[in-house]
Tab-separated table of C-alpha atoms in Angstrom:
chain	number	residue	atom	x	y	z
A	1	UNK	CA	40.875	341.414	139.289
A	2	UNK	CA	37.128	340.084	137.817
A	3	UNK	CA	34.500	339.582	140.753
A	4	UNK	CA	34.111	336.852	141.862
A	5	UNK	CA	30.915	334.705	142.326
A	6	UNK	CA	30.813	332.826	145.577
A	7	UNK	CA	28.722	329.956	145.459
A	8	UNK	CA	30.421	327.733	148.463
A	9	UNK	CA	30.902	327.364	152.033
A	10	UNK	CA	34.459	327.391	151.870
A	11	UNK	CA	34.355	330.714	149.422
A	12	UNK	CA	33.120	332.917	152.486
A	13	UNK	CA	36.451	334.364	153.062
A	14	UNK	CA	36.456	335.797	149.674
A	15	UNK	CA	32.695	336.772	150.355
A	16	UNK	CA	33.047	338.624	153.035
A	17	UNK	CA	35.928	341.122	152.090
A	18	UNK	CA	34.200	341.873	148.949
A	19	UNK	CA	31.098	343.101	151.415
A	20	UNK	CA	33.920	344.862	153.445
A	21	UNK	CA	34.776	346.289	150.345
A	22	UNK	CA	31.267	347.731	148.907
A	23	UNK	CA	30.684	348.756	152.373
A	24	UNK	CA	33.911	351.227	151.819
A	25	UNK	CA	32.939	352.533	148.791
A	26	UNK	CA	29.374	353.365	150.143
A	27	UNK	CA	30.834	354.974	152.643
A	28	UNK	CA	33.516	356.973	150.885
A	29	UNK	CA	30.297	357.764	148.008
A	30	UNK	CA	27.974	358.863	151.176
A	31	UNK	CA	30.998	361.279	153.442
A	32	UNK	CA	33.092	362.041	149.841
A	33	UNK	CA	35.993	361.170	152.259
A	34	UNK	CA	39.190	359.616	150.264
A	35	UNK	CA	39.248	356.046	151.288
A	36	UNK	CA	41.743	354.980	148.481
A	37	UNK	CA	44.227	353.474	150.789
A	38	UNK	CA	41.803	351.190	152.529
A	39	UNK	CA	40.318	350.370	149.350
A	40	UNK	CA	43.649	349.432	147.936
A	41	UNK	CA	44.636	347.272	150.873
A	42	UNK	CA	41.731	345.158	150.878
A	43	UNK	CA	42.247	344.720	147.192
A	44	UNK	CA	45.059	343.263	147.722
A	45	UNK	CA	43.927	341.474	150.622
A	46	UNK	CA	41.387	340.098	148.216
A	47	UNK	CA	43.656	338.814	145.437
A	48	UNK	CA	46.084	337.316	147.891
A	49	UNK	CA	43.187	335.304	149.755
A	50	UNK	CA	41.619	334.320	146.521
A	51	UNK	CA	44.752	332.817	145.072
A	52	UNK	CA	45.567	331.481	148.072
A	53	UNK	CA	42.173	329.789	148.360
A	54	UNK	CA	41.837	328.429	145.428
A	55	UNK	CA	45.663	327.090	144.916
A	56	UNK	CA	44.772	325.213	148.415
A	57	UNK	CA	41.495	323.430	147.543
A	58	UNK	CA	40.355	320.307	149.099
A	59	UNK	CA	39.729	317.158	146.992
A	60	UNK	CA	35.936	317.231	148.468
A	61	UNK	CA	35.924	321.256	147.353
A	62	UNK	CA	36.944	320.375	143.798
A	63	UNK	CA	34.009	317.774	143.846
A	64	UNK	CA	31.997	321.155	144.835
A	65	UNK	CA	33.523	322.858	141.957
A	66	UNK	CA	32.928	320.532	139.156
A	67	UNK	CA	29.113	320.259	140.354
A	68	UNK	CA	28.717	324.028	140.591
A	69	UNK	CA	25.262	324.738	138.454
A	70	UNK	CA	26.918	327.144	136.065
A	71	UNK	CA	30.098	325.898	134.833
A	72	UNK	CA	30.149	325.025	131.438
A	73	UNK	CA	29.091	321.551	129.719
A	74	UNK	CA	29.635	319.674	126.554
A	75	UNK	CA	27.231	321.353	124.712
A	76	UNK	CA	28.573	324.839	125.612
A	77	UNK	CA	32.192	323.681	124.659
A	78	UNK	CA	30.499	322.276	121.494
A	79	UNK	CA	29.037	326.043	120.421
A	80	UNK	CA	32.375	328.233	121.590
A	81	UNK	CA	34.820	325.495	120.441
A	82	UNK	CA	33.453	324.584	117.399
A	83	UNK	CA	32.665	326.560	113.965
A	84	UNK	CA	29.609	324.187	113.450
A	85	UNK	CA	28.579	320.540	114.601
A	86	UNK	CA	25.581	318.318	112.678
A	87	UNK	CA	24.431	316.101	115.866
A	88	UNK	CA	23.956	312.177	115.208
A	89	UNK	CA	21.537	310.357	117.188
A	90	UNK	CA	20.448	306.930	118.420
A	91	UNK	CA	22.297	303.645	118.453
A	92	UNK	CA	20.368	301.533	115.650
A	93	UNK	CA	19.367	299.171	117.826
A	94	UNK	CA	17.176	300.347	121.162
A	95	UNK	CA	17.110	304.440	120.805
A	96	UNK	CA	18.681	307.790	121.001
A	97	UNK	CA	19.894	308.270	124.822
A	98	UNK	CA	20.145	312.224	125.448
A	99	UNK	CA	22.535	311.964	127.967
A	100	UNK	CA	25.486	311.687	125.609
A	101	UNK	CA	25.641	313.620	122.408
A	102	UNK	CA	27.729	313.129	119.154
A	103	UNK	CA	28.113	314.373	115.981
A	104	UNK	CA	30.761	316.078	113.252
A	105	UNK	CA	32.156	319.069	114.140
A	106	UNK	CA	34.772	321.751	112.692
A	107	UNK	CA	37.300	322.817	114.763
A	108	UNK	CA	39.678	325.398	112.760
A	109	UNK	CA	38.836	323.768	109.393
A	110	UNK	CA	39.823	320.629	110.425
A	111	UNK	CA	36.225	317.581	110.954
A	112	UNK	CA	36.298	316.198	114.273
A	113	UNK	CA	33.844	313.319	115.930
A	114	UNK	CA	32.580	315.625	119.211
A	115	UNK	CA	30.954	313.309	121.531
A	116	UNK	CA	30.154	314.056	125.460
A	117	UNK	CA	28.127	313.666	128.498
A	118	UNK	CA	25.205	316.259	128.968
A	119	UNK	CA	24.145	317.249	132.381
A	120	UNK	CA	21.876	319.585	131.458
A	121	UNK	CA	21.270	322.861	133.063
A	122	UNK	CA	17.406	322.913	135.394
A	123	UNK	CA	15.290	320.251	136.270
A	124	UNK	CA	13.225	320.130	133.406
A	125	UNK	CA	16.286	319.542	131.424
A	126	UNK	CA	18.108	317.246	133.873
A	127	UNK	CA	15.369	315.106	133.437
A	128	UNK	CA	15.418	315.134	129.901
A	129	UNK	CA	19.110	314.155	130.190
A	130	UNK	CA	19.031	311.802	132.552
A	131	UNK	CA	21.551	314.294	134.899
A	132	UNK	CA	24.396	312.639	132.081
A	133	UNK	CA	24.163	309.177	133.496
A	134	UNK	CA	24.161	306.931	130.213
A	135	UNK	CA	22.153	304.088	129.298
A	136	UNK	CA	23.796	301.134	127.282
A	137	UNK	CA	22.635	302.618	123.941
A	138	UNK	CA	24.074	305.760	124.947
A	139	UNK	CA	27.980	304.022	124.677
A	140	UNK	CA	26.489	302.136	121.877
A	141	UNK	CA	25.601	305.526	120.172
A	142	UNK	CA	29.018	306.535	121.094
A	143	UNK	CA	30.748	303.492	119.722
A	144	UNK	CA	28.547	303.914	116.534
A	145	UNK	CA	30.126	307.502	116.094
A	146	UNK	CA	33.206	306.877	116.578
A	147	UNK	CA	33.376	304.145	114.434
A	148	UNK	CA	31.604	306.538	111.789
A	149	UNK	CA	34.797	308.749	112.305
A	150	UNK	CA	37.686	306.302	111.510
A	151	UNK	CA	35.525	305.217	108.825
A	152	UNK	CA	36.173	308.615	107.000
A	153	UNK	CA	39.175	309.316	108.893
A	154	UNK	CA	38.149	311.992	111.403
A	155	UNK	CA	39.701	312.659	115.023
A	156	UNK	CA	37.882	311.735	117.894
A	157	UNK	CA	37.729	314.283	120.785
A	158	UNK	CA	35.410	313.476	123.709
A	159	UNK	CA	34.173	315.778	126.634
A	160	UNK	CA	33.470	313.499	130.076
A	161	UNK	CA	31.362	315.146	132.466
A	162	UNK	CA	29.106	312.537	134.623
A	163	UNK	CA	28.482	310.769	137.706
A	164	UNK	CA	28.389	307.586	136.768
A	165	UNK	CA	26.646	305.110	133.940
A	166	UNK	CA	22.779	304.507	134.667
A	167	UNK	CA	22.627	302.103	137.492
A	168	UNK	CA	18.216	301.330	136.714
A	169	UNK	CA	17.172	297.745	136.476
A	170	UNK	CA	16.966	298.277	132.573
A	171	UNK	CA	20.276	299.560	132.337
A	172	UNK	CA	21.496	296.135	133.572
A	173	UNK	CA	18.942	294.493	131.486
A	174	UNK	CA	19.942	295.873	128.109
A	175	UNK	CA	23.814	294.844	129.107
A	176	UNK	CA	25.337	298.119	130.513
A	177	UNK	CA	28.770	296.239	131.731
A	178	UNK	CA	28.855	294.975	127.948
A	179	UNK	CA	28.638	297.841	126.582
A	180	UNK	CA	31.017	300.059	128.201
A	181	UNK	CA	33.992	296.746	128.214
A	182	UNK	CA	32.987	297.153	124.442
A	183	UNK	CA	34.004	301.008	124.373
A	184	UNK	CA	37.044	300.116	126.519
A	185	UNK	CA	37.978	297.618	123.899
A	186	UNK	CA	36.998	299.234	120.244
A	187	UNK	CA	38.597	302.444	121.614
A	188	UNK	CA	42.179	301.384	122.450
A	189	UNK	CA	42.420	300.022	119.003
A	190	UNK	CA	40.584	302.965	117.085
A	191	UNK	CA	42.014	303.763	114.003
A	192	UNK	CA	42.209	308.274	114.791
A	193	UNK	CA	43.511	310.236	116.906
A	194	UNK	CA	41.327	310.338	120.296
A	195	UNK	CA	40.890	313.629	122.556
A	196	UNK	CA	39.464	312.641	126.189
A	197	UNK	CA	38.490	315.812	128.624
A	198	UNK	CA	37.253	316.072	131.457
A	199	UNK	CA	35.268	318.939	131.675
A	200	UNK	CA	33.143	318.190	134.945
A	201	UNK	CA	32.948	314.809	136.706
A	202	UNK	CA	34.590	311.813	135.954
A	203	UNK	CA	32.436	308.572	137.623
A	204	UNK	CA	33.424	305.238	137.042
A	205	UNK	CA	32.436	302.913	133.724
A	206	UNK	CA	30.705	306.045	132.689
A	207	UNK	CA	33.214	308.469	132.035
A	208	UNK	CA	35.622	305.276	131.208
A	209	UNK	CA	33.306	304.490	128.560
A	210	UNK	CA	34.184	307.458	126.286
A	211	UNK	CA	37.411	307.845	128.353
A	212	UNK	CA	40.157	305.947	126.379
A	213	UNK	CA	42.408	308.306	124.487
A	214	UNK	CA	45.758	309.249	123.070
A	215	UNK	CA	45.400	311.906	125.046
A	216	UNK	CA	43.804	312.482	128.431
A	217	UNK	CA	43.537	315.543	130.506
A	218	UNK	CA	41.787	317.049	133.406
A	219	UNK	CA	40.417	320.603	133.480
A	220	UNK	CA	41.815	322.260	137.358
A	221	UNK	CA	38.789	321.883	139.170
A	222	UNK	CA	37.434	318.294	138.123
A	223	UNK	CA	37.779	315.142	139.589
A	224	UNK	CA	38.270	311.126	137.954
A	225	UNK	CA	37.638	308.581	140.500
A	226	UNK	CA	36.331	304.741	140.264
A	227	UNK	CA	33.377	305.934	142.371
A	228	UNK	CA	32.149	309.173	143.932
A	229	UNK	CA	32.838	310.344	147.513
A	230	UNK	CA	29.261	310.118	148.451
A	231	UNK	CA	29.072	306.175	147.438
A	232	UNK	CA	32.742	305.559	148.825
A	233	UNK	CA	31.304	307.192	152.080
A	234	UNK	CA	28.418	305.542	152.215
A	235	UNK	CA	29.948	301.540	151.917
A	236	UNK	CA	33.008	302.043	154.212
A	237	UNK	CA	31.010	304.126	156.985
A	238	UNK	CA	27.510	303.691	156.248
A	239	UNK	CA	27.054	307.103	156.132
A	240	UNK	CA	27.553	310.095	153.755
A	241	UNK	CA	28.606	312.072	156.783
A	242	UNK	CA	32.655	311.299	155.988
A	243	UNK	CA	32.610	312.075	151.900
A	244	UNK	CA	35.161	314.845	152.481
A	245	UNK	CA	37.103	312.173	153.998
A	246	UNK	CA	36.166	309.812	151.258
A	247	UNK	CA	37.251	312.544	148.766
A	248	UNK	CA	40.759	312.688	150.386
A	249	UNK	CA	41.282	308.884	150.542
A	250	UNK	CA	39.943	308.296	146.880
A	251	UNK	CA	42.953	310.367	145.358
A	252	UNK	CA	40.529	312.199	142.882
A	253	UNK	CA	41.792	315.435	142.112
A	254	UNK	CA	43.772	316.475	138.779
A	255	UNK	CA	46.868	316.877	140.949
A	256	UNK	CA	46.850	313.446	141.819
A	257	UNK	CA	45.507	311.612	138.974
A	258	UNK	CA	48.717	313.434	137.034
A	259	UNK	CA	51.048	312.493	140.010
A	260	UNK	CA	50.198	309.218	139.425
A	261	UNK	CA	50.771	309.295	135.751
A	262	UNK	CA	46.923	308.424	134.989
A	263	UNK	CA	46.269	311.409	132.754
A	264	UNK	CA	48.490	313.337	130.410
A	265	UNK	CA	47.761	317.103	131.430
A	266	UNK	CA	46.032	319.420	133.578
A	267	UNK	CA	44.013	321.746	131.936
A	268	UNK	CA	44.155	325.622	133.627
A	269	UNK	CA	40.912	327.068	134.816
A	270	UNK	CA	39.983	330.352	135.223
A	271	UNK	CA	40.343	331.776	138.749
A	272	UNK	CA	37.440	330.492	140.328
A	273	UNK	CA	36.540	327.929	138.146
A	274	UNK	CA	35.463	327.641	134.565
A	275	UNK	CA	32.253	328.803	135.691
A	276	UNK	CA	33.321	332.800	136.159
A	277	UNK	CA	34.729	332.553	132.803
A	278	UNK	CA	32.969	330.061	130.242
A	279	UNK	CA	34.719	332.029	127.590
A	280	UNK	CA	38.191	332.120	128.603
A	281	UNK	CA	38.178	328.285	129.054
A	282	UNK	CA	36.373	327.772	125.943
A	283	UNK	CA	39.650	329.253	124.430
A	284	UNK	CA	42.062	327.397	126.545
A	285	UNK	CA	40.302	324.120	126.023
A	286	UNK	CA	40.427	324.844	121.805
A	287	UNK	CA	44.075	325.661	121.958
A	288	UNK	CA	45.265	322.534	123.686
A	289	UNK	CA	42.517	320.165	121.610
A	290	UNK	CA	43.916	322.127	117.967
A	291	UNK	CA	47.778	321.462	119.337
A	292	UNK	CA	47.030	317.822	119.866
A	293	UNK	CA	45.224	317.237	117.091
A	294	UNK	CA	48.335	318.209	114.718
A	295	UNK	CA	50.866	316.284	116.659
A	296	UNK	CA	49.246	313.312	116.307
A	297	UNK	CA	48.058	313.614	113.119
A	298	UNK	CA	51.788	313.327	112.469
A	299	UNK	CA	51.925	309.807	114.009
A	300	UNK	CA	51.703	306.901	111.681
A	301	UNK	CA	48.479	304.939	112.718
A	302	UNK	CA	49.846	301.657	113.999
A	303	UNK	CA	52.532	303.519	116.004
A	304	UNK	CA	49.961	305.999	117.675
A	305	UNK	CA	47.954	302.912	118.967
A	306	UNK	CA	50.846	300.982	119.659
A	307	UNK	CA	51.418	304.208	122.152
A	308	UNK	CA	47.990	304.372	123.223
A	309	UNK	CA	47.915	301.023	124.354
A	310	UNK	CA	51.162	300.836	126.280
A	311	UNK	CA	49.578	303.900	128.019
A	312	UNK	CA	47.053	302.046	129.899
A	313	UNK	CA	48.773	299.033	130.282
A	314	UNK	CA	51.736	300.589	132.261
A	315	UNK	CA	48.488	302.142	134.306
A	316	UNK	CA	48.962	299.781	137.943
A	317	UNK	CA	51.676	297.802	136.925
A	318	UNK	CA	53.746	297.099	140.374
A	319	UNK	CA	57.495	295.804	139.572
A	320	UNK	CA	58.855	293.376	142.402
């Protein structure tokens, strides 16, 4: 099996037999004694407690794995998904907001609309991207693209990866509730085929806000929650010491957002996360987003929307 990096408290078990492990072979290299047998057993030990681990994850350790500095973000999906992609900027009206990028993209011959959240990867960065929290001109941007796309007829496929819209003074100001209700409203009745993944985190308004789709998944190890475990902690015990409790109680996880028929899919992960294999789920990620695109480009536009819509409205519906 690949090594695994272990970047988590709750990854020690795997940690420590693969020090048992190197210790064995340094031994067997230093005596030239055969230590085959207790090589192979902890191997095996080792796969079994990996699968087992991660098959058994917590909601609060899948918040862990979606945050984990390495795993891959929209623009990393953008460059192994995607044969080329001409970014778009600014919203016409205040300016360009880095924390979500857009622009055309070819996915297997076929022009797409790519837009996502953008972390970014060290502080410098992070900065520059706000950490992916979005501004109001950053879902106007958004809106602006897509609307670009059904102008010419191009699918729609959008990558959600952050914790939350902008909550700053001028956020507010500038209408951030308006503009993501506007997103929520111009995107159930869009015209193309829409994509929505979630690659990372899923926050609130601000991964609703380019979240409205024909079809919606989850990668494994993400979570999609109205607010984040921290926040949740923090208002019901004044505290963040009970966010793994929080994480539990909020329902978050892929598992249950697709048990309770809120997404259409669960995306598969490499073992570990999509971190110890940026490649692999690069792949997996274009095979599902080049299936969907040709099934619905099948669907007659009214009847796709008609669809799309009775999606979300069946969403908390409680028959009496």
């Amino acid at each position: 099996m690949q090594q695994i990096k272990t970047s988590f408290d709750f990854e020690k078990p795997i940690a420590d037999l693969v020090q048992q492990i190197e210790k064995v072979k340094q031994v067997a290299e230093k005596t030239k004694v055969d230590m085959s047998a207790t090589l192979d057993e902890l191997d095996g030990k080792l796969d079994e407690t990996t699968n087992n681990l991660y098959k058994n994850l917590t909601g609060w350790n899948k918040v862990q794995m979606s945050r984990h500095p390495d795993r891959p973000q929209t623009l990393d999906y953008i460059n192994m998904i995607c044969d080329d992609f001409i970014e778009m900027h600014g919203d016409r009206t205040v300016k360009d907001d880095k924390a979500i990028i857009g622009g055309f993209a070819t996915i297997n011959g076929q022009t797409v609309m790519v837009i996502g959240h953008q972390k970014g990867k060290n502080t410098k960065e992070r900065q520059f991207r706000n950490f992916g929290m979005a501004n109001p001109e950053g879902y106007r941007k958004a809106l602006r693209l897509m609307r670009l796309a059904e102008k010419f007829n191009k699918p729609v496929v959008s990558f959600i990866d952050t914790m939350g819209a902008y909550p700053g003074l001028e956020a507010e100001e500038r209408g951030q509730g308006e503009a993501i209700a506007r997103n929520l409203l111009e995107m159930s009745v869009l015209r193309v085929p829409i994509i929505c993944i979630v690659v990372g985190e899923g926050a609130s308004g601000g991964a609703l806000g380019i979240g409205i789709g024909d079809k919606v998944y989850m990668l494994e190890h993400t979570w999609y929650s109205v607010i984040s475990p921290e926040s949740c902690s923090s208002i019901l015990w004044r505290s963040w010491d009970f966010k793994e409790k929080a994480a539990e109680c909020l329902k978050l996880t892929s598992d249950d957002m697709f048990g309770n028929k809120l997404i259409d899919g669960i995306i598969p992960e490499p073992l570990g996360g999509a971190h110890q294999d940026p490649e692999l789920m690069g792949r997996t990620l274009k095979e599902y987003i080049v299936k969907d695109l040709g099934a619905l480009g099948k669907l007659k536009t009214d009847k796709m929307i008609e669809q799309r819509i009775e999606k979300f409205c069946e969403m908390g519906v409680v028959n009496e």
